[in-house]
Each structure stands twice: as C-alpha cells, then as structure tokens.
C-alpha cells in the first residue's frame, strides 16, 4: 500500500520505511555473497578471487543503472507528495521508456568491452578467465537488474518499501538453489553463479511488475498518460543522469582501487574480496537509511514542508551515527569470525589482511553515514548536480591514494583509500547542504505547511 510521508512523526515514518529497506539491501548483498561463498567453497580460491575482482566493474555498470532508476523515481515521489497523481503516472510512463533504452545501450556496450576493461584493471592472469566468465553473464542480464530496481524504486516513491523486499526474498532463495544446481549439478563453473543471479533478478522484477499492476490502482495508466514527452524525459534525466553518474564515478574509484589491489597479488585480492563482502552487508543499513531519505525528502518537498525535511534529516543523522559506533565495535572484535564465511580458517595470512581491511574501514563509518544521508537527501530534493560533484571529489581522493600511496605503503594504503574518499566527499556535501537548505528555506517557508502543492526544484 502507499504511505504518505508528509504527515505523522518523522522519526517513526523513517524507521518504518527504512526497516524493510535494510532487509532488502541485505538480501541484495546476499545475492553476490551466496555466489562468493559457493564459488569459494566449491571452486577454490582462484575462482573466488576471479569473481571478487569483478565487483568494482559490476558496480560501475549495475550501479549506473541502479542510480538512474532511483533518480527516475524522485519526480514520481515529488508528484505523489503534491497529490498530483496524473503527473505522477506520466512521469512513470516516461521512466519506463527511458529505462528500456538504457537497458539496450548498457547491455551492448558492456558485452563488447568486457575484455578491454578487465585488461585495463590488470586482472592477474591466473584469475582472468574466471573473472571474464562470471561478469559477461552479469552484463548480459542487465535488463533484469534494471527491471527490478526501477519497479522497486517506483513502489518506494509512493511509500511502499515492504513489497519489493518480499519478492527479493523469494529471489534470494531461488538464487541459492540455482547456484548449487548450476555449479554442482551442471558443472558450469563460475558462469553458473552469474546465471543464477540473472535469473533470480528477473523473477523478482516480474513479481514486482505483477504486484504493482494488480494492487496499485493509483499507478495504472489512464487514457493519454502513456506517452513519450520530451519535457518530462528531460526532467527525469536531469535528476536520474547525475545520480547514475555519481554511482558510476564512485564505481570508477572502486575499479582504480581494485586495480591497485591487483598489483599486490592474489592473496591481497582474495582478502579484499572477502572483507568487502562483509563490509557491504554491515554498512547496508546506513545505505538503506540514505535511500529512505531520498523518498522522504522528495515527498515532503512536493508538499512544501521544509520543517519536516530538516527534522527528518537530523533524526536520520542521529540514527546513522549510533549505528556507525555499533559497526566499529562489531567489525573490530568479530570481523575475524565473519571472514570464516568465505575463507578457510587455515588461510591465516589472507584472514589477517581481511581483518586489517575491515578494521581500518570501520573506524571511518561515521563519515560514510554522513555521506549517505546528505547525498540522498539532497538528491531527493532535486539537487542532483553537486552530490555528483562530491562523487568526483571522492574519485579524485581514491585515485591519489591508489597511485601515490599504494606503491609505497602497500595493503594499508589500499585499505585507507575508501575512508579518505569519504572524507573528501563529505567536505563538499556539508558545504552544499548548508547552501541548498538556505535556498530551500527562502522558497518554502512563505508557503503553508498544511496543504500539498506542486513545486519544482532546479538542480544545483
């Protein structure tokens, strides 16, 4: 069902909306984690390193698609908050057209240039074929990722964060079964893990589509609404494209980091692969809280409720900082035991490096939480350009560490690359947030905070 986030206690709304999002984010991490666990256990360390080495390039492409889908849902959330359901449906229709085009373009380009990118990343020769066999399948199934992420974003835009999670849970269980079937029964190698992921994502997307059509009458198209409109497409792209590029810019930094780690050898690659999987799961509640704030701020901007936006951001920052402290304690003292999910306890050297990586990253999680909240809140309000520039700042910092410090200080510098990038991005985001909130205050405070009204926001 829909949920109007423009009325009610902000803290309660945020927590209720965010709860299913956290579960969903963990389930999405579960997709790749299952691949990694099964590949590592049944195909060996080289296969694990090969699949793990594709994480950054996968994030580059799939992250672009995910960012675009999230951005396309922002005008939908704003129109819903303003009570303009016809405009909301017109935005949805044009988002569908754009997503279909993006799916075709991304699939063709990525499958053509997979080898070139892997070579540029200096993927070690002993794991190159594993990496190629896995990632080419993932790229071939980009359409399934876009299908699920777009429909899930549309459901979240109208306040439903629960339904997509149910379908993702079903797909996650299917992913486990298919992983074992392809790897152990059909003996397809690492490509089988890719097939399992793509099929499972497709199932979750189809379930979302059926549910959306049957249960959400407010989102069913009426006569004349299912039309391609240049003005609406431009509006959608003005928010969606910067968000997509921001994801990709961050991913380019991850690719640069992966390339730097590759120069340190297969042991370093394997340890970072395991550590990043664990860190991704642990940090996912903060990421989910950030995505929640995009919807919250989008709806309340549509309703012209500046005070609620400000209060919601304060509450989310407080929650994020408390959780970051928990993450530090958990990874510092229990990180070694979580590494056993991916690595045999006898691989002491690899586990030691993985623990070092997790501890260094965990200490800086408060800065990561600040990044998630501010970036998503600004994007939800339509200020999409400067958050993208914060991503550029993040890329520059990670690149400097990888090229200048990793050759000198080795693995420790590689572990510090992401925390340094988060700090650089935060500096810009805090400045932009202060400036943009002042602009928004001047625009919205004269308006009443009772009746919803349509509002347009220019990108920074």
Short mmCIF file of C-alpha atoms in Angstrom, two decimals:
data_model
loop_
_atom_site.label_atom_id
_atom_site.label_comp_id
_atom_site.label_asym_id
_atom_site.label_seq_id
_atom_site.Cartn_x
_atom_site.Cartn_y
_atom_site.Cartn_z
CA UNK A 1 0.00 0.00 0.00
CA UNK A 2 1.03 3.64 -0.41
CA UNK A 3 2.44 5.64 2.50
CA UNK A 4 2.23 9.41 2.73
CA UNK A 5 5.44 10.59 4.44
CA UNK A 6 4.29 14.20 4.62
CA UNK A 7 2.19 13.60 7.74
CA UNK A 8 2.97 11.88 11.04
CA UNK A 9 6.08 11.76 13.23
CA UNK A 10 9.19 11.92 11.02
CA UNK A 11 11.24 9.52 13.17
CA UNK A 12 8.54 6.85 13.19
CA UNK A 13 7.92 7.18 9.46
CA UNK A 14 11.62 6.95 8.65
CA UNK A 15 12.16 3.87 10.82
CA UNK A 16 9.09 2.05 9.49
CA UNK A 17 10.05 2.79 5.90
CA UNK A 18 13.72 2.02 6.45
CA UNK A 19 13.23 -1.33 8.18
CA UNK A 20 12.17 -3.26 5.06
CA UNK A 21 14.78 -1.33 3.07
CA UNK A 22 17.53 -2.64 5.34
CA UNK A 23 16.31 -6.19 4.84
CA UNK A 24 16.15 -5.63 1.10
CA UNK A 25 19.64 -4.20 0.94
CA UNK A 26 20.97 -7.17 2.89
CA UNK A 27 19.16 -9.53 0.53
CA UNK A 28 20.75 -7.78 -2.45
CA UNK A 29 24.13 -8.25 -0.82
CA UNK A 30 23.07 -11.83 -0.24
CA UNK A 31 22.83 -12.36 -3.99
CA UNK A 32 26.52 -11.78 -4.55
CA UNK A 33 27.54 -13.18 -1.17
CA UNK A 34 25.96 -16.52 -1.97
CA UNK A 35 27.81 -16.56 -5.28
CA UNK A 36 31.04 -15.82 -3.45
CA UNK A 37 30.54 -18.40 -0.68
CA UNK A 38 29.58 -21.22 -3.04
CA UNK A 39 32.28 -20.35 -5.58
CA UNK A 40 34.91 -20.12 -2.86
CA UNK A 41 33.90 -23.35 -1.18
CA UNK A 42 33.37 -25.50 -4.27
CA UNK A 43 35.58 -23.99 -6.99
CA UNK A 44 38.56 -22.79 -4.96
CA UNK A 45 40.46 -19.62 -4.04
CA UNK A 46 41.35 -18.65 -7.63
CA UNK A 47 37.71 -18.80 -8.69
CA UNK A 48 36.77 -16.75 -5.61
CA UNK A 49 39.38 -14.13 -6.46
CA UNK A 50 38.18 -14.05 -10.08
CA UNK A 51 34.55 -13.42 -9.12
CA UNK A 52 35.61 -10.95 -6.42
CA UNK A 53 37.80 -8.97 -8.80
CA UNK A 54 34.69 -8.14 -10.90
CA UNK A 55 32.92 -6.42 -8.01
CA UNK A 56 34.10 -2.95 -8.98
CA UNK A 57 33.30 -3.26 -12.68
CA UNK A 58 29.91 -4.77 -11.85
CA UNK A 59 29.20 -1.82 -9.57
CA UNK A 60 30.25 0.55 -12.37
CA UNK A 61 27.57 -0.71 -14.73
CA UNK A 62 24.86 -2.08 -12.45
CA UNK A 63 25.41 0.90 -10.13
CA UNK A 64 24.83 3.27 -13.05
CA UNK A 65 21.55 1.51 -13.80
CA UNK A 66 20.52 1.48 -10.13
CA UNK A 67 21.35 5.16 -9.72
CA UNK A 68 19.37 6.01 -12.82
CA UNK A 69 16.35 4.04 -11.59
CA UNK A 70 16.48 5.76 -8.21
CA UNK A 71 16.76 9.16 -9.87
CA UNK A 72 13.83 8.46 -12.17
CA UNK A 73 11.67 7.82 -9.10
CA UNK A 74 12.37 11.22 -7.49
CA UNK A 75 9.91 13.25 -9.64
CA UNK A 76 7.39 10.45 -9.03
CA UNK A 77 7.79 10.87 -5.25
CA UNK A 78 7.52 14.65 -5.52
CA UNK A 79 4.33 14.43 -7.61
CA UNK A 80 2.86 11.90 -5.16
CA UNK A 81 3.67 14.17 -2.21
CA UNK A 82 1.99 17.06 -4.03
CA UNK A 83 -1.12 14.94 -4.62
CA UNK A 84 -0.80 15.23 -8.42
CA UNK A 85 -1.42 11.60 -9.42
CA UNK A 86 -1.86 12.26 -13.14
CA UNK A 87 1.55 13.90 -13.36
CA UNK A 88 2.96 11.03 -11.28
CA UNK A 89 1.72 8.45 -13.78
CA UNK A 90 3.07 10.46 -16.71
CA UNK A 91 6.49 10.51 -15.08
CA UNK A 92 6.28 6.74 -14.53
CA UNK A 93 5.43 6.15 -18.20
CA UNK A 94 8.38 8.19 -19.42
CA UNK A 95 10.66 6.49 -16.89
CA UNK A 96 9.69 3.16 -18.47
CA UNK A 97 10.62 4.41 -21.94
CA UNK A 98 13.98 5.72 -20.77
CA UNK A 99 14.79 2.54 -18.86
CA UNK A 100 14.14 0.35 -21.90
CA UNK A 101 16.58 2.44 -23.95
CA UNK A 102 19.21 2.41 -21.20
CA UNK A 103 18.93 -1.38 -20.88
CA UNK A 104 19.73 -1.93 -24.56
CA UNK A 105 22.62 0.54 -24.65
CA UNK A 106 24.28 -0.75 -21.47
CA UNK A 107 23.97 -4.40 -22.47
CA UNK A 108 25.56 -3.87 -25.89
CA UNK A 109 28.40 -1.66 -24.67
CA UNK A 110 29.39 -3.76 -21.68
CA UNK A 111 29.44 -7.05 -23.54
CA UNK A 112 31.59 -5.53 -26.28
CA UNK A 113 34.20 -4.04 -23.94
CA UNK A 114 34.39 -6.54 -21.08
CA UNK A 115 37.83 -7.88 -22.09
CA UNK A 116 39.25 -4.39 -22.53
CA UNK A 117 38.14 -3.29 -19.07
CA UNK A 118 39.46 -6.43 -17.36
CA UNK A 119 42.82 -5.95 -19.06
CA UNK A 120 42.91 -2.27 -18.09
CA UNK A 121 42.25 -3.31 -14.49
CA UNK A 122 45.35 -5.53 -14.72
CA UNK A 123 43.41 -8.59 -13.63
CA UNK A 124 46.00 -11.28 -12.72
CA UNK A 125 46.40 -13.92 -15.44
CA UNK A 126 45.64 -16.80 -13.08
CA UNK A 127 42.14 -15.47 -12.33
CA UNK A 128 41.37 -13.62 -15.59
CA UNK A 129 39.22 -16.33 -17.18
CA UNK A 130 37.18 -16.78 -14.00
CA UNK A 131 36.52 -13.04 -13.91
CA UNK A 132 35.52 -12.91 -17.58
CA UNK A 133 33.22 -15.96 -17.44
CA UNK A 134 31.30 -14.52 -14.49
CA UNK A 135 30.97 -10.85 -15.42
CA UNK A 136 29.96 -11.41 -19.07
CA UNK A 137 26.87 -13.25 -17.84
CA UNK A 138 26.03 -10.48 -15.38
CA UNK A 139 26.31 -7.89 -18.15
CA UNK A 140 24.13 -9.96 -20.46
CA UNK A 141 21.39 -9.82 -17.81
CA UNK A 142 21.49 -6.10 -17.07
CA UNK A 143 17.88 -5.79 -18.19
CA UNK A 144 16.75 -7.94 -15.25
CA UNK A 145 18.58 -5.70 -12.79
CA UNK A 146 17.01 -2.57 -14.29
CA UNK A 147 13.56 -4.17 -14.30
CA UNK A 148 13.65 -4.92 -10.58
CA UNK A 149 15.38 -1.72 -9.47
CA UNK A 150 13.08 0.56 -11.47
CA UNK A 151 9.85 -1.04 -10.25
CA UNK A 152 11.14 -1.23 -6.67
CA UNK A 153 12.06 2.47 -6.84
CA UNK A 154 8.58 3.35 -8.10
CA UNK A 155 6.96 1.43 -5.25
CA UNK A 156 9.22 3.19 -2.73
CA UNK A 157 8.33 6.56 -4.29
CA UNK A 158 4.71 6.08 -3.19
CA UNK A 159 5.75 4.84 0.23
CA UNK A 160 5.77 1.05 -0.21
CA UNK A 161 9.12 -0.28 0.95
CA UNK A 162 7.83 -3.71 2.01
CA UNK A 163 6.53 -5.38 -1.14
CA UNK A 164 9.79 -5.27 -3.16
CA UNK A 165 11.55 -6.95 -0.24
CA UNK A 166 9.18 -9.90 -0.25
CA UNK A 167 9.89 -10.53 -3.92
CA UNK A 168 13.61 -10.08 -3.36
CA UNK A 169 13.49 -12.64 -0.55
CA UNK A 170 11.88 -15.15 -2.88
CA UNK A 171 14.52 -14.43 -5.49
CA UNK A 172 17.31 -14.78 -2.93
CA UNK A 173 16.16 -18.28 -2.01
CA UNK A 174 15.89 -19.12 -5.69
CA UNK A 175 19.43 -17.81 -6.17
CA UNK A 176 20.80 -20.27 -3.62
CA UNK A 177 19.05 -23.22 -5.28
CA UNK A 178 20.18 -22.18 -8.76
CA UNK A 179 23.75 -21.57 -7.61
CA UNK A 180 24.01 -25.12 -6.31
CA UNK A 181 22.24 -26.51 -9.38
CA UNK A 182 24.45 -24.77 -11.93
CA UNK A 183 27.74 -25.30 -10.07
CA UNK A 184 27.29 -28.78 -8.60
CA UNK A 185 24.87 -30.47 -10.99
CA UNK A 186 25.52 -28.85 -14.37
CA UNK A 187 29.20 -28.11 -13.62
CA UNK A 188 29.03 -24.73 -15.39
CA UNK A 189 31.85 -23.15 -13.36
CA UNK A 190 31.72 -19.52 -12.27
CA UNK A 191 29.40 -18.65 -15.16
CA UNK A 192 26.72 -20.67 -13.37
CA UNK A 193 26.82 -18.26 -10.45
CA UNK A 194 26.13 -15.48 -12.93
CA UNK A 195 23.22 -17.36 -14.49
CA UNK A 196 21.71 -17.90 -11.05
CA UNK A 197 21.93 -14.20 -10.22
CA UNK A 198 20.42 -13.02 -13.51
CA UNK A 199 17.52 -15.49 -13.41
CA UNK A 200 16.75 -14.63 -9.78
CA UNK A 201 16.77 -10.89 -10.50
CA UNK A 202 14.43 -11.45 -13.43
CA UNK A 203 11.98 -13.32 -11.22
CA UNK A 204 11.99 -10.52 -8.61
CA UNK A 205 11.36 -7.92 -11.33
CA UNK A 206 8.45 -9.84 -12.84
CA UNK A 207 6.87 -10.30 -9.40
CA UNK A 208 7.18 -6.54 -8.78
CA UNK A 209 5.51 -5.77 -12.11
CA UNK A 210 2.55 -8.08 -11.46
CA UNK A 211 2.06 -6.78 -7.92
CA UNK A 212 2.30 -3.11 -8.96
CA UNK A 213 -0.34 -3.55 -11.66
CA UNK A 214 -2.78 -5.52 -9.51
CA UNK A 215 -2.53 -3.67 -6.19
CA UNK A 216 -1.81 -0.01 -7.05
CA UNK A 217 -4.75 1.47 -8.91
CA UNK A 218 -3.24 4.93 -8.45
CA UNK A 219 -0.33 3.86 -10.68
CA UNK A 220 -2.41 2.37 -13.53
CA UNK A 221 -2.25 4.47 -16.66
CA UNK A 222 -5.32 6.27 -17.86
CA UNK A 223 -6.10 7.50 -21.37
CA UNK A 224 -3.42 9.77 -22.79
CA UNK A 225 -0.89 9.21 -19.98
CA UNK A 226 1.25 6.52 -21.62
CA UNK A 227 3.01 8.93 -23.97
CA UNK A 228 6.62 9.86 -24.57
CA UNK A 229 7.07 13.51 -23.58
CA UNK A 230 10.31 15.38 -24.18
CA UNK A 231 9.79 17.79 -21.28
CA UNK A 232 9.19 15.03 -18.75
CA UNK A 233 12.07 12.97 -20.09
CA UNK A 234 14.40 15.93 -19.67
CA UNK A 235 13.16 16.46 -16.12
CA UNK A 236 13.69 12.77 -15.33
CA UNK A 237 17.15 12.78 -16.88
CA UNK A 238 18.13 15.99 -15.10
CA UNK A 239 17.84 14.07 -11.83
CA UNK A 240 18.42 10.48 -12.94
CA UNK A 241 21.55 11.03 -15.01
CA UNK A 242 23.57 12.85 -12.30
CA UNK A 243 22.57 10.15 -9.80
CA UNK A 244 23.60 7.43 -12.25
CA UNK A 245 26.90 9.18 -12.98
CA UNK A 246 27.51 9.64 -9.27
CA UNK A 247 27.18 5.87 -8.81
CA UNK A 248 29.48 5.27 -11.75
CA UNK A 249 32.04 7.81 -10.59
CA UNK A 250 32.16 6.05 -7.24
CA UNK A 251 32.49 2.75 -9.09
CA UNK A 252 35.36 4.05 -11.21
CA UNK A 253 37.13 4.80 -7.94
CA UNK A 254 36.44 1.22 -6.86
CA UNK A 255 37.88 -0.06 -10.13
CA UNK A 256 41.01 2.01 -9.58
CA UNK A 257 41.24 0.59 -6.07
CA UNK A 258 40.74 -2.93 -7.43
CA UNK A 259 43.50 -2.34 -9.98
CA UNK A 260 45.79 -1.20 -7.20
CA UNK A 261 44.93 -4.25 -5.10
CA UNK A 262 45.56 -6.49 -8.12
CA UNK A 263 49.17 -5.30 -8.19
CA UNK A 264 49.62 -6.65 -4.64
CA UNK A 265 48.89 -10.23 -5.74
CA UNK A 266 46.18 -12.87 -5.44
CA UNK A 267 46.36 -13.04 -1.64
CA UNK A 268 45.50 -9.35 -1.38
CA UNK A 269 42.72 -9.72 -3.96
CA UNK A 270 41.17 -12.64 -2.07
CA UNK A 271 41.34 -10.88 1.31
CA UNK A 272 39.82 -7.66 -0.03
CA UNK A 273 37.08 -9.65 -1.78
CA UNK A 274 36.05 -11.29 1.49
CA UNK A 275 36.40 -8.09 3.54
CA UNK A 276 34.36 -6.01 1.10
CA UNK A 277 31.54 -8.54 1.10
CA UNK A 278 31.33 -8.34 4.90
CA UNK A 279 31.63 -4.56 4.96
CA UNK A 280 28.91 -4.21 2.32
CA UNK A 281 26.47 -6.16 4.48
CA UNK A 282 27.38 -4.30 7.67
CA UNK A 283 27.09 -0.86 6.09
CA UNK A 284 23.84 -1.65 4.25
CA UNK A 285 21.54 -0.25 7.00
CA UNK A 286 23.24 3.14 6.61
CA UNK A 287 22.81 2.96 2.85
CA UNK A 288 19.15 1.99 3.30
CA UNK A 289 18.60 4.93 5.62
CA UNK A 290 20.07 7.19 2.95
CA UNK A 291 17.71 5.83 0.28
CA UNK A 292 14.82 6.29 2.70
CA UNK A 293 15.71 9.96 3.00
CA UNK A 294 15.54 10.40 -0.78
CA UNK A 295 11.89 9.32 -0.73
CA UNK A 296 11.12 11.20 2.50
CA UNK A 297 12.63 14.46 1.26
CA UNK A 298 11.08 14.06 -2.19
CA UNK A 299 7.54 13.66 -0.85
CA UNK A 300 7.91 16.49 1.65
CA UNK A 301 9.37 18.78 -0.97
CA UNK A 302 6.30 18.12 -3.11
CA UNK A 303 4.17 19.08 -0.09
CA UNK A 304 6.39 22.17 0.57
CA UNK A 305 7.18 21.11 4.14
CA UNK A 306 10.62 22.50 4.85
CA UNK A 307 10.50 21.98 8.62
CA UNK A 308 9.71 18.28 8.23
CA UNK A 309 12.59 17.88 5.79
CA UNK A 310 15.00 19.48 8.23
CA UNK A 311 13.74 17.44 11.19
CA UNK A 312 13.89 14.19 9.25
CA UNK A 313 17.49 14.77 8.21
CA UNK A 314 18.51 15.49 11.83
CA UNK A 315 16.85 12.30 13.05
CA UNK A 316 18.41 10.16 10.34
CA UNK A 317 21.87 11.53 11.09
CA UNK A 318 21.46 10.65 14.76
CA UNK A 319 20.38 7.09 13.92
CA UNK A 320 23.26 6.72 11.49
CA UNK A 321 25.91 7.82 13.99
CA UNK A 322 24.63 5.42 16.65
CA UNK A 323 24.70 2.54 14.18
CA UNK A 324 28.20 3.50 12.97
CA UNK A 325 29.52 3.05 16.51
CA UNK A 326 27.97 -0.41 16.61
CA UNK A 327 29.65 -1.25 13.29
CA UNK A 328 33.06 -0.22 14.62
CA UNK A 329 32.74 -2.49 17.65
CA UNK A 330 31.35 -5.39 15.64
CA UNK A 331 33.99 -5.42 12.91
CA UNK A 332 36.86 -4.69 15.28
CA UNK A 333 36.13 -7.61 17.61
CA UNK A 334 34.12 -10.07 15.49
CA UNK A 335 35.32 -9.36 11.97
CA UNK A 336 37.73 -12.30 12.00
CA UNK A 337 34.92 -14.77 12.61
CA UNK A 338 32.75 -13.37 9.82
CA UNK A 339 35.67 -13.91 7.42
CA UNK A 340 35.27 -17.64 8.00
CA UNK A 341 32.11 -17.47 5.86
CA UNK A 342 34.32 -17.02 2.80
CA UNK A 343 37.72 -18.34 3.81
CA UNK A 344 39.03 -21.49 5.41
CA UNK A 345 40.35 -20.80 8.94
CA UNK A 346 43.67 -22.32 7.90
CA UNK A 347 44.28 -19.41 5.48
CA UNK A 348 45.66 -17.27 8.27
CA UNK A 349 47.55 -14.77 6.10
CA UNK A 350 44.53 -13.95 3.94
CA UNK A 351 42.25 -13.69 7.00
CA UNK A 352 44.72 -11.38 8.72
CA UNK A 353 44.70 -9.00 5.75
CA UNK A 354 40.89 -9.13 5.57
CA UNK A 355 40.60 -8.22 9.26
CA UNK A 356 43.03 -5.32 8.81
CA UNK A 357 40.95 -4.01 5.90
CA UNK A 358 37.67 -4.27 7.86
CA UNK A 359 39.03 -2.53 10.95
CA UNK A 360 40.50 0.40 9.05
CA UNK A 361 37.26 0.97 7.14
CA UNK A 362 35.05 0.59 10.20
CA UNK A 363 36.73 3.39 12.12
CA UNK A 364 35.58 5.82 9.42
CA UNK A 365 31.97 4.65 9.19
CA UNK A 366 30.60 7.85 10.81
CA UNK A 367 31.90 9.77 7.78
CA UNK A 368 30.28 7.21 5.48
CA UNK A 369 26.95 7.58 7.27
CA UNK A 370 27.10 11.36 6.88
CA UNK A 371 27.79 10.87 3.16
CA UNK A 372 24.79 8.57 2.66
CA UNK A 373 22.33 10.87 4.46
CA UNK A 374 23.38 14.18 2.94
CA UNK A 375 23.81 12.88 -0.61
CA UNK A 376 20.45 11.09 -0.77
CA UNK A 377 18.57 13.91 0.97
CA UNK A 378 19.90 16.46 -1.50
CA UNK A 379 19.06 14.20 -4.43
CA UNK A 380 15.55 13.62 -3.09
CA UNK A 381 15.01 17.37 -3.05
CA UNK A 382 16.14 17.62 -6.66
CA UNK A 383 19.63 18.97 -6.01
CA UNK A 384 21.39 16.33 -8.03
CA UNK A 385 24.36 18.07 -9.64
CA UNK A 386 26.51 18.88 -6.62
CA UNK A 387 26.13 15.44 -5.00
CA UNK A 388 27.54 14.13 -8.27
CA UNK A 389 30.46 16.55 -7.93
CA UNK A 390 31.03 15.17 -4.44
CA UNK A 391 31.40 11.82 -6.19
CA UNK A 392 34.06 13.40 -8.40
CA UNK A 393 35.86 14.59 -5.26
CA UNK A 394 35.59 11.07 -3.88
CA UNK A 395 37.08 9.66 -7.09
CA UNK A 396 39.98 12.12 -7.03
CA UNK A 397 40.87 11.23 -3.45
CA UNK A 398 40.72 7.47 -4.03
CA UNK A 399 42.81 7.82 -7.19
CA UNK A 400 45.52 9.81 -5.42
CA UNK A 401 45.79 7.23 -2.65
CA UNK A 402 45.94 4.34 -5.13
CA UNK A 403 48.53 5.83 -7.44
CA UNK A 404 50.71 7.63 -4.90
CA UNK A 405 50.45 5.69 -1.64
CA UNK A 406 49.69 2.05 -2.50
CA UNK A 407 53.05 1.57 -4.33
CA UNK A 408 54.81 2.87 -1.20
CA UNK A 409 52.75 1.60 1.74
CA UNK A 410 51.09 -1.41 0.12
CA UNK A 411 48.00 -3.04 1.60
CA UNK A 412 47.49 -0.50 4.41
CA UNK A 413 47.21 2.33 1.90
CA UNK A 414 44.72 0.30 -0.14
CA UNK A 415 42.59 -0.17 2.99
CA UNK A 416 42.66 3.61 3.60
CA UNK A 417 41.66 4.57 0.05
CA UNK A 418 37.89 4.47 0.64
CA UNK A 419 37.90 6.27 4.03
CA UNK A 420 39.97 9.10 2.55
CA UNK A 421 37.50 9.32 -0.35
CA UNK A 422 34.53 9.52 2.06
CA UNK A 423 36.13 12.42 3.91
CA UNK A 424 36.77 14.36 0.70
CA UNK A 425 33.16 13.87 -0.42
CA UNK A 426 31.78 14.90 2.98
CA UNK A 427 33.60 18.22 2.95
CA UNK A 428 31.85 19.24 -0.27
CA UNK A 429 28.48 17.76 0.73
CA UNK A 430 28.33 19.63 4.03
CA UNK A 431 29.03 22.95 2.29
CA UNK A 432 26.46 22.24 -0.43
CA UNK A 433 23.88 21.09 2.10
CA UNK A 434 24.12 24.32 4.09
CA UNK A 435 23.82 26.46 0.97
CA UNK A 436 20.97 24.50 -0.62
CA UNK A 437 18.94 24.30 2.57
CA UNK A 438 19.13 28.08 2.88
CA UNK A 439 17.83 28.37 -0.69
CA UNK A 440 15.05 25.93 0.04
CA UNK A 441 14.09 27.74 3.24
CA UNK A 442 13.59 31.01 1.37
CA UNK A 443 11.48 29.23 -1.23
CA UNK A 444 9.28 27.09 1.04
CA UNK A 445 8.88 28.90 4.37
CA UNK A 446 6.45 31.51 2.94
CA UNK A 447 4.27 28.57 1.84
CA UNK A 448 1.79 26.95 4.18
CA UNK A 449 2.87 23.57 5.54
CA UNK A 450 -0.59 22.14 5.53
CA UNK A 451 -1.91 21.61 2.01
CA UNK A 452 0.28 19.84 -0.54
CA UNK A 453 1.23 21.87 -3.58
CA UNK A 454 3.30 21.26 -6.65
CA UNK A 455 6.85 22.59 -6.52
CA UNK A 456 9.72 22.42 -8.97
CA UNK A 457 13.32 22.36 -7.87
CA UNK A 458 16.31 23.25 -10.02
CA UNK A 459 19.46 21.20 -9.74
CA UNK A 460 22.40 22.81 -8.02
#
